[in-house]
Amino acid sequence: IASSFRQWKKTRDALDELRRVQQDSDDRRDLLRFHVSELDALGLNPLELPELENEHQRLAHAGKLAEGTQTALENAYENEEASAYSLLSHAVETLKELANVDASLTPVAETLNTALIHLQEGAEDLRRYVSDLEMDPERRDFVESRLAAIDQLARKHRVPVAELADLAEKLREELDNLENSQARLDKLESELAKHEQEYITLAKKLNKQRTATATRLGKDVSAVMQELGMPGGRFAIAVSVDEKSRFAAHGRDNIEFQVSANPGQPLAALAKVASGGELSRISLAIQVIASDASDMPVMVFDEVDAGVGGGIAELIGRRMRALGRGRQVFCVTHLPQVASQAHHHYKVEKITGKDHTRTTIAKLDSDVRIEELARMLGGVKITDTTRQHAREMIKAAEAAA
């Protein structure tokens, strides 16, 4: 049922969040539609911006580029009298003639001839550049207008120009989510109804199991209470269902431990009517019944023997000794009948000095334990008889184990 509750809660929380978002989404949806429409109208391609910026640079400086490249072309090639090509051609021809006289000039002539070829190729590239160079004012105005529109939208949305295309995709995705929210809302409502019915079915099944177990446990604990000095006492577990209660991981049941400590008394809430000693004994009774199924590693009982003595105290001690076989059980007691049942005996003592008080605890060996039990049995004066009685109590406890 805990797993069913978690699934129900997860779906409910998602539904609540979606409903909350929907309440505030109408204005947001309209705004997103406007922004997406505006960005779609711009139609910015992520690769377009660097191309526009380069084109704008060329168009803005077209005159300077045309003049400069034409001058370079003339200096490099087209000036028949003083171009670099003309001068270098004369130099190559001269070196070729001189190489007939001195062959060592041949490599120099060949190197310069190669440079002449590169110069000719470069001049051809320049000629094509000059021919293709645009001087279109209308195109320049268009590019400037386009860049201005892109920059304006980037400023409006407070993002770098380079991130404008990503922003358009992000806003479009958010708008799609809002447009589809009703479909998601219907789906979550259907899922929640399904999980709710599953949870209710499991909760009813758990209630039946708890009710049956509560009846059985109440009878068993009541029986043990009779052995622990609570004759006529009754223990019951009230299991009630609040149909209007919120779902919880442990089900929808209200559980109350109830007790009647004395014959004729009505059952009432355990926490309200039981004394400290009674609470300890009832707790002991519950642990005795539940010991086979419980994995509790440590139990502590304080004054579990309050108000009892003799045989009842011995029975209480036996019950705790039995519990101690499978776990650690601590018990604070003043009765030798209980202390004699322990596997280990510790003495807690308060020592008051001149200006301070301290508490000590010491584990007792077998001889000292006999002395302590004899003291608990016989008071201040310890006799051989009380010592023998103490030995017999320990021996009886060990034999019963």
Coordinates of N, CA and C in Angstrom, one line a residue, residues 114-213:
T114 N 58.6 31.2 -62.0 CA 57.5 30.6 -61.2 C 56.8 31.7 -60.5
A115 N 57.5 32.7 -59.9 CA 56.8 33.9 -59.3 C 56.0 34.6 -60.3
L116 N 56.5 34.7 -61.6 CA 55.8 35.3 -62.6 C 54.4 34.6 -62.9
I117 N 54.4 33.3 -62.9 CA 53.2 32.5 -63.1 C 52.2 32.8 -62.0
H118 N 52.7 32.8 -60.7 CA 51.8 33.1 -59.5 C 51.2 34.5 -59.6
L119 N 52.0 35.4 -60.1 CA 51.6 36.8 -60.2 C 50.5 36.9 -61.2
Q120 N 50.6 36.2 -62.3 CA 49.6 36.1 -63.4 C 48.3 35.6 -62.8
E121 N 48.4 34.5 -62.0 CA 47.2 33.8 -61.5 C 46.5 34.8 -60.5
G122 N 47.3 35.5 -59.6 CA 46.8 36.4 -58.7 C 46.1 37.6 -59.4
A123 N 46.6 38.0 -60.5 CA 46.0 39.1 -61.2 C 44.7 38.7 -61.8
E124 N 44.6 37.4 -62.2 CA 43.3 36.9 -62.7 C 42.3 36.8 -61.6
D125 N 42.7 36.4 -60.4 CA 41.8 36.4 -59.3 C 41.3 37.8 -59.0
L126 N 42.2 38.8 -59.0 CA 41.8 40.2 -58.8 C 40.8 40.7 -59.8
R127 N 41.0 40.3 -61.1 CA 40.2 40.7 -62.1 C 38.7 40.2 -61.9
R128 N 38.6 38.9 -61.5 CA 37.3 38.4 -61.2 C 36.6 39.1 -60.0
Y129 N 37.4 39.3 -59.0 CA 36.9 40.0 -57.8 C 36.3 41.4 -58.2
V130 N 37.1 42.2 -59.0 CA 36.6 43.5 -59.4 C 35.4 43.4 -60.2
S131 N 35.3 42.3 -61.0 CA 34.2 42.2 -61.9 C 32.9 41.8 -61.1
D132 N 33.1 41.0 -60.0 CA 31.9 40.5 -59.2 C 31.6 41.5 -58.1
L133 N 32.4 42.4 -57.8 CA 32.1 43.3 -56.7 C 30.8 44.1 -56.9
E134 N 29.9 44.0 -55.9 CA 28.6 44.7 -56.0 C 28.7 46.1 -55.5
M135 N 28.0 47.0 -56.2 CA 27.9 48.4 -55.8 C 26.4 48.8 -55.7
D136 N 25.6 47.8 -55.1 CA 24.2 48.0 -55.1 C 23.7 48.6 -53.9
P137 N 23.3 49.9 -53.9 CA 22.8 50.6 -52.7 C 21.5 50.0 -52.1
E138 N 20.7 49.5 -53.0 CA 19.4 48.8 -52.5 C 19.8 47.6 -51.7
R139 N 20.7 46.8 -52.2 CA 21.1 45.6 -51.4 C 21.7 46.0 -50.1
R140 N 22.5 47.0 -50.1 CA 23.1 47.5 -48.9 C 22.0 47.9 -47.9
D141 N 21.0 48.7 -48.3 CA 19.9 49.1 -47.5 C 19.2 47.9 -46.9
F142 N 19.0 46.9 -47.7 CA 18.3 45.7 -47.3 C 19.0 45.0 -46.2
V143 N 20.3 44.8 -46.4 CA 21.2 44.1 -45.4 C 21.2 44.9 -44.1
E144 N 21.4 46.2 -44.2 CA 21.4 47.0 -43.0 C 20.0 46.9 -42.2
S145 N 18.9 47.0 -43.0 CA 17.6 46.9 -42.3 C 17.4 45.5 -41.7
R146 N 17.9 44.5 -42.3 CA 17.8 43.1 -41.8 C 18.6 43.0 -40.5
L147 N 19.8 43.5 -40.5 CA 20.7 43.4 -39.3 C 20.1 44.3 -38.2
A148 N 19.4 45.4 -38.5 CA 18.8 46.2 -37.5 C 17.6 45.5 -36.8
A149 N 16.8 44.8 -37.7 CA 15.7 44.1 -37.2 C 16.1 43.0 -36.2
I150 N 17.2 42.3 -36.6 CA 17.7 41.2 -35.8 C 18.2 41.7 -34.4
D151 N 18.9 42.8 -34.5 CA 19.5 43.5 -33.3 C 18.4 44.0 -32.4
Q152 N 17.3 44.5 -33.0 CA 16.2 45.0 -32.2 C 15.5 43.9 -31.4
L153 N 15.3 42.8 -32.1 CA 14.6 41.7 -31.4 C 15.5 41.1 -30.3
A154 N 16.8 41.0 -30.5 CA 17.8 40.5 -29.5 C 17.7 41.4 -28.3
R155 N 17.7 42.7 -28.5 CA 17.6 43.7 -27.4 C 16.3 43.5 -26.6
K156 N 15.2 43.3 -27.4 CA 13.9 43.2 -26.8 C 13.9 42.0 -25.8
H157 N 14.5 40.9 -26.3 CA 14.5 39.7 -25.5 C 15.7 39.5 -24.5
R158 N 16.5 40.5 -24.6 CA 17.7 40.6 -23.7 C 18.6 39.3 -23.8
V159 N 18.9 39.0 -25.1 CA 19.8 37.9 -25.4 C 20.8 38.3 -26.4
P160 N 22.0 37.7 -26.5 CA 22.9 38.0 -27.5 C 22.3 37.7 -28.9
V161 N 22.7 38.4 -29.9 CA 22.1 38.2 -31.2 C 22.3 36.7 -31.7
A162 N 23.5 36.2 -31.3 CA 23.8 34.8 -31.7 C 22.8 33.8 -31.1
E163 N 22.1 34.1 -30.0 CA 21.2 33.2 -29.3 C 19.8 33.4 -29.7
L164 N 19.5 34.3 -30.6 CA 18.1 34.6 -31.0 C 17.4 33.4 -31.6
A165 N 18.1 32.6 -32.4 CA 17.5 31.5 -33.1 C 17.1 30.4 -32.0
D166 N 18.0 30.2 -31.0 CA 17.8 29.2 -30.0 C 16.6 29.7 -29.1
L167 N 16.5 31.0 -28.9 CA 15.4 31.5 -28.1 C 14.0 31.2 -28.8
A168 N 14.0 31.4 -30.1 CA 12.8 31.1 -30.8 C 12.3 29.7 -30.6
E169 N 13.3 28.7 -30.7 CA 12.9 27.3 -30.5 C 12.5 27.0 -29.1
K170 N 13.1 27.7 -28.1 CA 12.7 27.5 -26.7 C 11.3 28.0 -26.4
L171 N 11.0 29.2 -27.0 CA 9.6 29.8 -26.8 C 8.6 28.9 -27.5
R172 N 9.0 28.4 -28.6 CA 8.0 27.6 -29.4 C 7.7 26.3 -28.6
E173 N 8.7 25.7 -28.0 CA 8.5 24.5 -27.2 C 7.6 24.8 -26.0
E174 N 7.9 25.9 -25.3 CA 7.0 26.3 -24.2 C 5.6 26.5 -24.6
L175 N 5.4 27.2 -25.7 CA 4.0 27.4 -26.3 C 3.3 26.0 -26.6
D176 N 4.1 25.1 -27.2 CA 3.5 23.8 -27.5 C 3.1 23.1 -26.2
N177 N 3.9 23.2 -25.1 CA 3.5 22.6 -23.9 C 2.2 23.2 -23.3
L178 N 2.1 24.5 -23.4 CA 0.9 25.2 -22.9 C -0.3 24.8 -23.8
E179 N -0.1 24.7 -25.1 CA -1.2 24.4 -26.0 C -1.7 23.0 -25.7
N180 N -0.8 22.1 -25.3 CA -1.2 20.7 -25.1 C -1.5 20.4 -23.6
S181 N -1.5 21.4 -22.8 CA -1.7 21.2 -21.3 C -3.1 20.6 -21.0
Q182 N -4.1 20.9 -21.7 CA -5.4 20.4 -21.5 C -5.4 18.8 -21.7
A183 N -4.8 18.4 -22.7 CA -4.7 17.0 -23.0 C -3.9 16.3 -21.9
R184 N -2.8 16.9 -21.4 CA -2.1 16.3 -20.3 C -2.9 16.4 -19.0
L185 N -3.7 17.4 -18.8 CA -4.5 17.5 -17.6 C -5.5 16.4 -17.6
D186 N -6.2 16.1 -18.7 CA -7.1 15.0 -18.8 C -6.5 13.7 -18.5
K187 N -5.3 13.5 -19.1 CA -4.6 12.2 -18.9 C -4.2 12.1 -17.4
L188 N -3.7 13.1 -16.7 CA -3.4 13.0 -15.3 C -4.6 12.8 -14.4
E189 N -5.7 13.4 -14.8 CA -6.9 13.2 -14.0 C -7.4 11.7 -14.1
S190 N -7.3 11.2 -15.3 CA -7.6 9.8 -15.5 C -6.7 8.9 -14.7
E191 N -5.4 9.2 -14.7 CA -4.4 8.4 -14.0 C -4.6 8.5 -12.5
L192 N -5.0 9.7 -12.0 CA -5.2 9.9 -10.6 C -6.4 9.1 -10.1
A193 N -7.5 9.1 -10.9 CA -8.7 8.3 -10.6 C -8.3 6.8 -10.5
K194 N -7.5 6.3 -11.4 CA -7.1 4.9 -11.4 C -6.3 4.6 -10.2
H195 N -5.3 5.4 -9.9 CA -4.4 5.2 -8.7 C -5.3 5.3 -7.4
E196 N -6.2 6.2 -7.4 CA -7.0 6.4 -6.2 C -7.9 5.1 -5.9
Q197 N -8.4 4.6 -7.0 CA -9.2 3.4 -6.8 C -8.4 2.2 -6.3
E198 N -7.2 2.1 -6.9 CA -6.2 1.0 -6.5 C -5.9 1.2 -5.0
Y199 N -5.6 2.4 -4.6 CA -5.3 2.7 -3.2 C -6.4 2.3 -2.3
I200 N -7.6 2.7 -2.6 CA -8.8 2.4 -1.8 C -9.0 0.9 -1.6
T201 N -8.8 0.2 -2.7 CA -9.0 -1.3 -2.7 C -8.0 -1.9 -1.8
L202 N -6.7 -1.4 -1.9 CA -5.7 -2.0 -1.0 C -5.9 -1.6 0.5
A203 N -6.4 -0.3 0.7 CA -6.6 0.2 2.0 C -7.7 -0.7 2.7
K204 N -8.8 -1.0 2.0 CA -9.9 -1.8 2.5 C -9.3 -3.2 2.9
K205 N -8.5 -3.8 2.0 CA -7.9 -5.1 2.3 C -7.1 -5.0 3.5
L206 N -6.3 -4.0 3.6 CA -5.4 -3.8 4.8 C -6.2 -3.7 6.1
N207 N -7.3 -2.9 6.0 CA -8.2 -2.7 7.1 C -8.8 -4.1 7.6
K208 N -9.2 -4.9 6.7 CA -9.7 -6.2 7.1 C -8.6 -7.1 7.8
Q209 N -7.4 -7.0 7.3 CA -6.3 -7.8 7.9 C -6.0 -7.2 9.3
R210 N -6.0 -5.9 9.4 CA -5.7 -5.2 10.7 C -6.7 -5.6 11.7
T211 N -8.0 -5.5 11.3 CA -9.1 -5.8 12.2 C -9.0 -7.2 12.8
A212 N -8.7 -8.2 11.9 CA -8.6 -9.6 12.3 C -7.4 -9.7 13.2
T213 N -6.3 -9.1 12.9 CA -5.0 -9.2 13.7 C -5.2 -8.5 15.0

